[in-house]
Short mmCIF file of C-alpha atoms in Angstrom, two decimals:
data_model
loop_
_atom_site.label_atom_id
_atom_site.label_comp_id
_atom_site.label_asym_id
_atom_site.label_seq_id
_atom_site.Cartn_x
_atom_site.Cartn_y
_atom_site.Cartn_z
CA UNK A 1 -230.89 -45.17 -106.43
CA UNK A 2 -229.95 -42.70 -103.89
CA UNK A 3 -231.02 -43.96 -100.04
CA UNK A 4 -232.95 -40.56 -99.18
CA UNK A 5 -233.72 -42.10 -95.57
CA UNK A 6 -231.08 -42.28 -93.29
CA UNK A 7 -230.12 -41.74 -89.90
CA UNK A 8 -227.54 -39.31 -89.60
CA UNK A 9 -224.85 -42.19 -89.93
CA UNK A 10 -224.49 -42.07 -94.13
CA UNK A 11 -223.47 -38.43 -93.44
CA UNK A 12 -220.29 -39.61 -91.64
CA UNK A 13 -219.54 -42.42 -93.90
CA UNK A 14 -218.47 -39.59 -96.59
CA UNK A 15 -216.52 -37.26 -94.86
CA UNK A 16 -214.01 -35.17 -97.58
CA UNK A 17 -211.80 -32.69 -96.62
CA UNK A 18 -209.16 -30.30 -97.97
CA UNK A 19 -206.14 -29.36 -96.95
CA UNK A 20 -204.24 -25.99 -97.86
CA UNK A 21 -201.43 -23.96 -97.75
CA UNK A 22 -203.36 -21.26 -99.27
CA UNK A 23 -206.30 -19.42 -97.27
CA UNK A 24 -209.83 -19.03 -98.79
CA UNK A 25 -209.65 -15.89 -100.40
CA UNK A 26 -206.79 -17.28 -102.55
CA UNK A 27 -208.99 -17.58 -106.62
CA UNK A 28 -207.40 -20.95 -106.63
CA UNK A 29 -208.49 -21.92 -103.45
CA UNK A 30 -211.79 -20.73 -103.74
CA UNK A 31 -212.27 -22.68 -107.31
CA UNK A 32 -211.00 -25.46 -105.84
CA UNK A 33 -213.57 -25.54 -102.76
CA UNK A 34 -216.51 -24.93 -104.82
CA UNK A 35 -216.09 -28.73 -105.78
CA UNK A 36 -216.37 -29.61 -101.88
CA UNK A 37 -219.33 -27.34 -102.05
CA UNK A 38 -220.52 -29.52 -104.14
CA UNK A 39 -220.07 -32.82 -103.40
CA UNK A 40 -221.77 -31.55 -99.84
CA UNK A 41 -225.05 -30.66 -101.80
CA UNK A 42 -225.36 -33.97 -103.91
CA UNK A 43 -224.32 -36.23 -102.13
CA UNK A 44 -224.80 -35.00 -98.20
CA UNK A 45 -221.58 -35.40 -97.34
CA UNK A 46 -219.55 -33.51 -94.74
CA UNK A 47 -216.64 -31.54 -95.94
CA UNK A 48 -214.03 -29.11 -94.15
CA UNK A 49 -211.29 -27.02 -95.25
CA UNK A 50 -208.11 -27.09 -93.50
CA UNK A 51 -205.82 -23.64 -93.81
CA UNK A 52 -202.63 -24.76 -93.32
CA UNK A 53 -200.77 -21.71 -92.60
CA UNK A 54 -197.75 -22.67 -90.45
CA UNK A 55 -195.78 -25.64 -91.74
CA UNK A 56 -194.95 -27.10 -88.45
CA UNK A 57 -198.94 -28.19 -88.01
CA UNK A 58 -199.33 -30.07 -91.42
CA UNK A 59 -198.50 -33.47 -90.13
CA UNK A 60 -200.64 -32.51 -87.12
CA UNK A 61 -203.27 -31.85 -89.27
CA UNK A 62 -203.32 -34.49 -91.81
CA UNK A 63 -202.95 -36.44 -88.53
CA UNK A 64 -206.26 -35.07 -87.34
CA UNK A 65 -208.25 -35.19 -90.80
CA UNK A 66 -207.17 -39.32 -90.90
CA UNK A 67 -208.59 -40.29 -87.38
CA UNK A 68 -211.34 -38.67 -87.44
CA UNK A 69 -212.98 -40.37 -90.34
CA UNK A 70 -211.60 -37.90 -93.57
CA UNK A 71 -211.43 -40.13 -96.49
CA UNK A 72 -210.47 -38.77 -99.08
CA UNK A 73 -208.59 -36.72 -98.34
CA UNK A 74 -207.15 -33.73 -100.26
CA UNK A 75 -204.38 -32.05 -100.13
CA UNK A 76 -203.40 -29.15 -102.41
CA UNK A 77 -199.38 -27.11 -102.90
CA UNK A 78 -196.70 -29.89 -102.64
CA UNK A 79 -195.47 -28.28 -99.33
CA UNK A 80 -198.55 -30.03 -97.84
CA UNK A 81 -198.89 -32.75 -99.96
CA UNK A 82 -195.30 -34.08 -99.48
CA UNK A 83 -196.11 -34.20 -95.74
CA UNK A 84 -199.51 -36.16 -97.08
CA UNK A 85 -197.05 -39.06 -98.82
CA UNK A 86 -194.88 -38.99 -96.05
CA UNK A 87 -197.84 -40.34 -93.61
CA UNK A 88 -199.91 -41.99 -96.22
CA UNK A 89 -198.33 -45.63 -95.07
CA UNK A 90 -199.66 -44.83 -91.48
CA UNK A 91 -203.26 -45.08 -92.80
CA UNK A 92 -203.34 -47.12 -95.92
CA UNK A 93 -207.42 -47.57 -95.71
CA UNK A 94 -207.61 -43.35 -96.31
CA UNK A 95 -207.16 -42.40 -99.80
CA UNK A 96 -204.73 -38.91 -100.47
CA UNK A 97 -205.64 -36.76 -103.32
CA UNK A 98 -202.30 -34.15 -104.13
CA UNK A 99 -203.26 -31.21 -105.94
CA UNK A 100 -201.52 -29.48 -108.27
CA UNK A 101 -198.61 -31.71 -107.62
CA UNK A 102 -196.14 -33.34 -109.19
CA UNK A 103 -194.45 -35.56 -106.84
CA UNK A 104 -194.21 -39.00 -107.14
CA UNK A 105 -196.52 -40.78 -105.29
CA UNK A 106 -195.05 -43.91 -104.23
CA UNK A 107 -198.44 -45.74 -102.54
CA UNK A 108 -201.32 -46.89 -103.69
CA UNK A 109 -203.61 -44.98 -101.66
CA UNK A 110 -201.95 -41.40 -103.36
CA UNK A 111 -202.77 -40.23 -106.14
CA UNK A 112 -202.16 -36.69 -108.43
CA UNK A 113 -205.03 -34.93 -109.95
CA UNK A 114 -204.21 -33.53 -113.18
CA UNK A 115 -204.77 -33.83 -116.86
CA UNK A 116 -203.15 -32.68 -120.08
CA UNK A 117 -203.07 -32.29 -123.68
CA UNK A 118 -201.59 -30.98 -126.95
CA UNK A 119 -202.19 -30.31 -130.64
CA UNK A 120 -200.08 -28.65 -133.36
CA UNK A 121 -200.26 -28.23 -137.40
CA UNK A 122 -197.46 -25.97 -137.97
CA UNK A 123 -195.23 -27.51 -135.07
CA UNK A 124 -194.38 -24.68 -133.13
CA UNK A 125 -196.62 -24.21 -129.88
CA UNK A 126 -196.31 -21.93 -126.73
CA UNK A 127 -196.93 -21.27 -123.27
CA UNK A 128 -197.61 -18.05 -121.23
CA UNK A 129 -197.73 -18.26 -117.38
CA UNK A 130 -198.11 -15.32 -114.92
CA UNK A 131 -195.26 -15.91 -112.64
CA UNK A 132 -192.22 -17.53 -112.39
CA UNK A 133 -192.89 -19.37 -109.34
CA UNK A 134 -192.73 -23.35 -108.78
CA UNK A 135 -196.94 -24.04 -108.92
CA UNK A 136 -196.88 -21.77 -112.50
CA UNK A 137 -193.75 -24.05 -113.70
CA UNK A 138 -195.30 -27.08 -113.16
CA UNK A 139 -198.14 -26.58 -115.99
CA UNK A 140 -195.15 -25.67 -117.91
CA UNK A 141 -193.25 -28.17 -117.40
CA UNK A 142 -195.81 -30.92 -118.14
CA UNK A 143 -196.36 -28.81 -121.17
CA UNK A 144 -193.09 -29.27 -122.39
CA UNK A 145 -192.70 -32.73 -121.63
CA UNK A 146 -195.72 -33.72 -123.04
CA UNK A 147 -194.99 -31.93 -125.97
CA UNK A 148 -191.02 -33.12 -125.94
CA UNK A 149 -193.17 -36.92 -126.03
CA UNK A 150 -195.90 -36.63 -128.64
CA UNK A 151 -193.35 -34.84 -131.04
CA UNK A 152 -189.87 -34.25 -130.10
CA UNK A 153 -189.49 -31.64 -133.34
CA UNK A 154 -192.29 -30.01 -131.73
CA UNK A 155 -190.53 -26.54 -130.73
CA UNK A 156 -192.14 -24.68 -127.49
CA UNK A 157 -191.99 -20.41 -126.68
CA UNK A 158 -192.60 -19.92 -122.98
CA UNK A 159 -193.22 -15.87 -121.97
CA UNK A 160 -194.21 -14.88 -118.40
CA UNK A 161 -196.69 -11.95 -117.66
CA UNK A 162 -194.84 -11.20 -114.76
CA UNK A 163 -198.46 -10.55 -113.27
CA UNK A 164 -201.55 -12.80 -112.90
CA UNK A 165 -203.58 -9.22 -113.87
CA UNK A 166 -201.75 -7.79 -116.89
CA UNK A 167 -204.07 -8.36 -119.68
CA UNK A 168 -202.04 -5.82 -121.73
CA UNK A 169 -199.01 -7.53 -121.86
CA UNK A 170 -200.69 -10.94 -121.99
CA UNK A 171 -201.83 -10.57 -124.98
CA UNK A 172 -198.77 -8.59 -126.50
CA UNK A 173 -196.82 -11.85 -125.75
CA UNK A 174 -199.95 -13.57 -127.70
CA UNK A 175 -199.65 -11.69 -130.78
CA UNK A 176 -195.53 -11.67 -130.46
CA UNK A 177 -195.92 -15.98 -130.51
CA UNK A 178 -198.20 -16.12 -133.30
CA UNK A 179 -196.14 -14.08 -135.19
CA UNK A 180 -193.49 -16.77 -134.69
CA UNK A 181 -195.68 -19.54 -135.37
CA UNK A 182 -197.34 -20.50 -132.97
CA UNK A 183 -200.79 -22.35 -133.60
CA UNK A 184 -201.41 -23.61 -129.90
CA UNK A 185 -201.36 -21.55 -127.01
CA UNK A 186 -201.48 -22.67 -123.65
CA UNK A 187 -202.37 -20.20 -120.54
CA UNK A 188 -201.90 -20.57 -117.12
CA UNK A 189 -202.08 -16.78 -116.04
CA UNK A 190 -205.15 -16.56 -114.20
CA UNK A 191 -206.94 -13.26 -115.80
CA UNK A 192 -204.19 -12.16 -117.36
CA UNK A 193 -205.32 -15.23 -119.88
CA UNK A 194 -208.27 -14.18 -120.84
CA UNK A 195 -206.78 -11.35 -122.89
CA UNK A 196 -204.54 -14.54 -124.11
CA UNK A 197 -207.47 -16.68 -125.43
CA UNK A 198 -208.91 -13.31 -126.71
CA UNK A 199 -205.67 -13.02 -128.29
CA UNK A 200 -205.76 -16.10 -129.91
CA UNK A 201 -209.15 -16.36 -130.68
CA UNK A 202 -208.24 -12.82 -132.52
CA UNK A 203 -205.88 -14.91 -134.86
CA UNK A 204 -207.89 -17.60 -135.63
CA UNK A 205 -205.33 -20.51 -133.68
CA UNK A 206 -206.19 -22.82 -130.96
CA UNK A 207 -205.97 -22.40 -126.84
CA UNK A 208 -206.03 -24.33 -124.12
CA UNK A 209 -207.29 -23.03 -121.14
CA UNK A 210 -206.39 -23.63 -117.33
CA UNK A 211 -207.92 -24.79 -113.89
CA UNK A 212 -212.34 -24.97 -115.39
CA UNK A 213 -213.18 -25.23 -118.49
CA UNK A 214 -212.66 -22.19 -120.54
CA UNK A 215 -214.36 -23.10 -123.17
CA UNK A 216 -217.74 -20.87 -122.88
CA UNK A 217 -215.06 -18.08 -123.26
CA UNK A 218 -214.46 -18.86 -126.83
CA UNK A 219 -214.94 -21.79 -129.49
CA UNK A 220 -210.86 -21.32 -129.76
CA UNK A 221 -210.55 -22.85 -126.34
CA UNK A 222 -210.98 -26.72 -127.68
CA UNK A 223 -209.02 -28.17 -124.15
CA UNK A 224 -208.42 -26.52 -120.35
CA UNK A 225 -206.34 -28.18 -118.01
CA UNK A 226 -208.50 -28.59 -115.29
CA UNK A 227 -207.91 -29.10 -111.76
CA UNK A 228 -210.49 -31.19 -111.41
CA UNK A 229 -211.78 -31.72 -107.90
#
């Protein structure tokens, strides 16, 4: 059960913190510290959110985080978290979490946060991201690969938005890949996808959302890739 006496000393012993290129403010920064805001309710613990704006400090602050007690620690945008392997020998009893990475890890005391999945009848599947921009291309890329695994007659259609707002457009491309085939679609385009799950909610085919599950939004949602932290 949980020890609801204390002295002050169990709230140090869990001491989280996260690490970020990208300020609060940022919607994927902000999802991503509600979990912090959680852990601080249910389980007491302390937690602190690093913006790491200028480059030259990451070390520094990883640095920091590590000595004074941060474990584990999280760090999110591979700019940061290749810094975060880098040091990761220096204090092998701290645990690194990389978000929304895809690095390789190399230690035992990294690890990625991710998780995946895919699902086809008719063999032909797509993918519609906002940007083209190295954090949207990852979900693609796992997308693909895992596809390229399970099934390597599985084909793929990959469309950018060209904006993480265009809900027009979003689901234009939906209706252009279900015309081709498609039965799974998989969105990473922020709200831009929700006119893509609409979309394919519309035609009666399968999505799979991105970052919390999606699906409340509809019953096509059956998977989201969450970022789950």
């Amino acid at each position: 059960g949980k020890k609801e006496e204390g002295t002050g000393e169990q709230d140090k012993e869990l001491f989280t913190c996260l690490i970020s290129e990208a300020p609060a403010g940022v919607p994927f920064t902000d999802l991503t510290w509600t979990g912090f805001e959680q852990i601080e309710q249910e389980y007491g613990a302390s937690v602190k959110l690093i913006e790491a704006l200028d480059k030259a400090e990451y070390s520094e602050q990883i640095r920091a985080m590590a000595e004074m007690g941060a474990n584990p620690i999280y760090t999110m945008f591979d700019t940061v978290n290749e810094v975060a392997i880098e040091l990761a020998p220096e204090y092998p009893d701290t645990m690194f979490c990389l978000i929304d990475s895809s690095l390789d890890t190399k230690y035992d005391n990294v690890a990625n946060v991710y998780v995946e999945a895919r699902t086809t009848q008719s063999k032909t599947i797509g993918w519609i991201g906002s940007l083209d921009i190295p954090v949207i291309n990852r979900f693609r890329d796992a997308y693909l690969a895992g596809a390229a695994y399970a099934d390597p007659d599985v084909v793929v259609q990959t469309a950018y938005v060209g904006d993480d707002s265009d809900t027009v457009k979003a689901g234009e491309q939906t209706k252009i890949m279900v015309s081709q085939g498609a039965d799974v679609i998989f969105q990473t385009a922020n709200l831009a996808g929700l006119a893509v799950i609409q979309g394919c909610a519309a035609a009666g085919i399968k999505c799979i959302g991105v970052d919390e599950w999606q699906g409340d939004i509809d019953d096509c949602v059956f998977w989201s890739s969450l970022t789950d932290i």
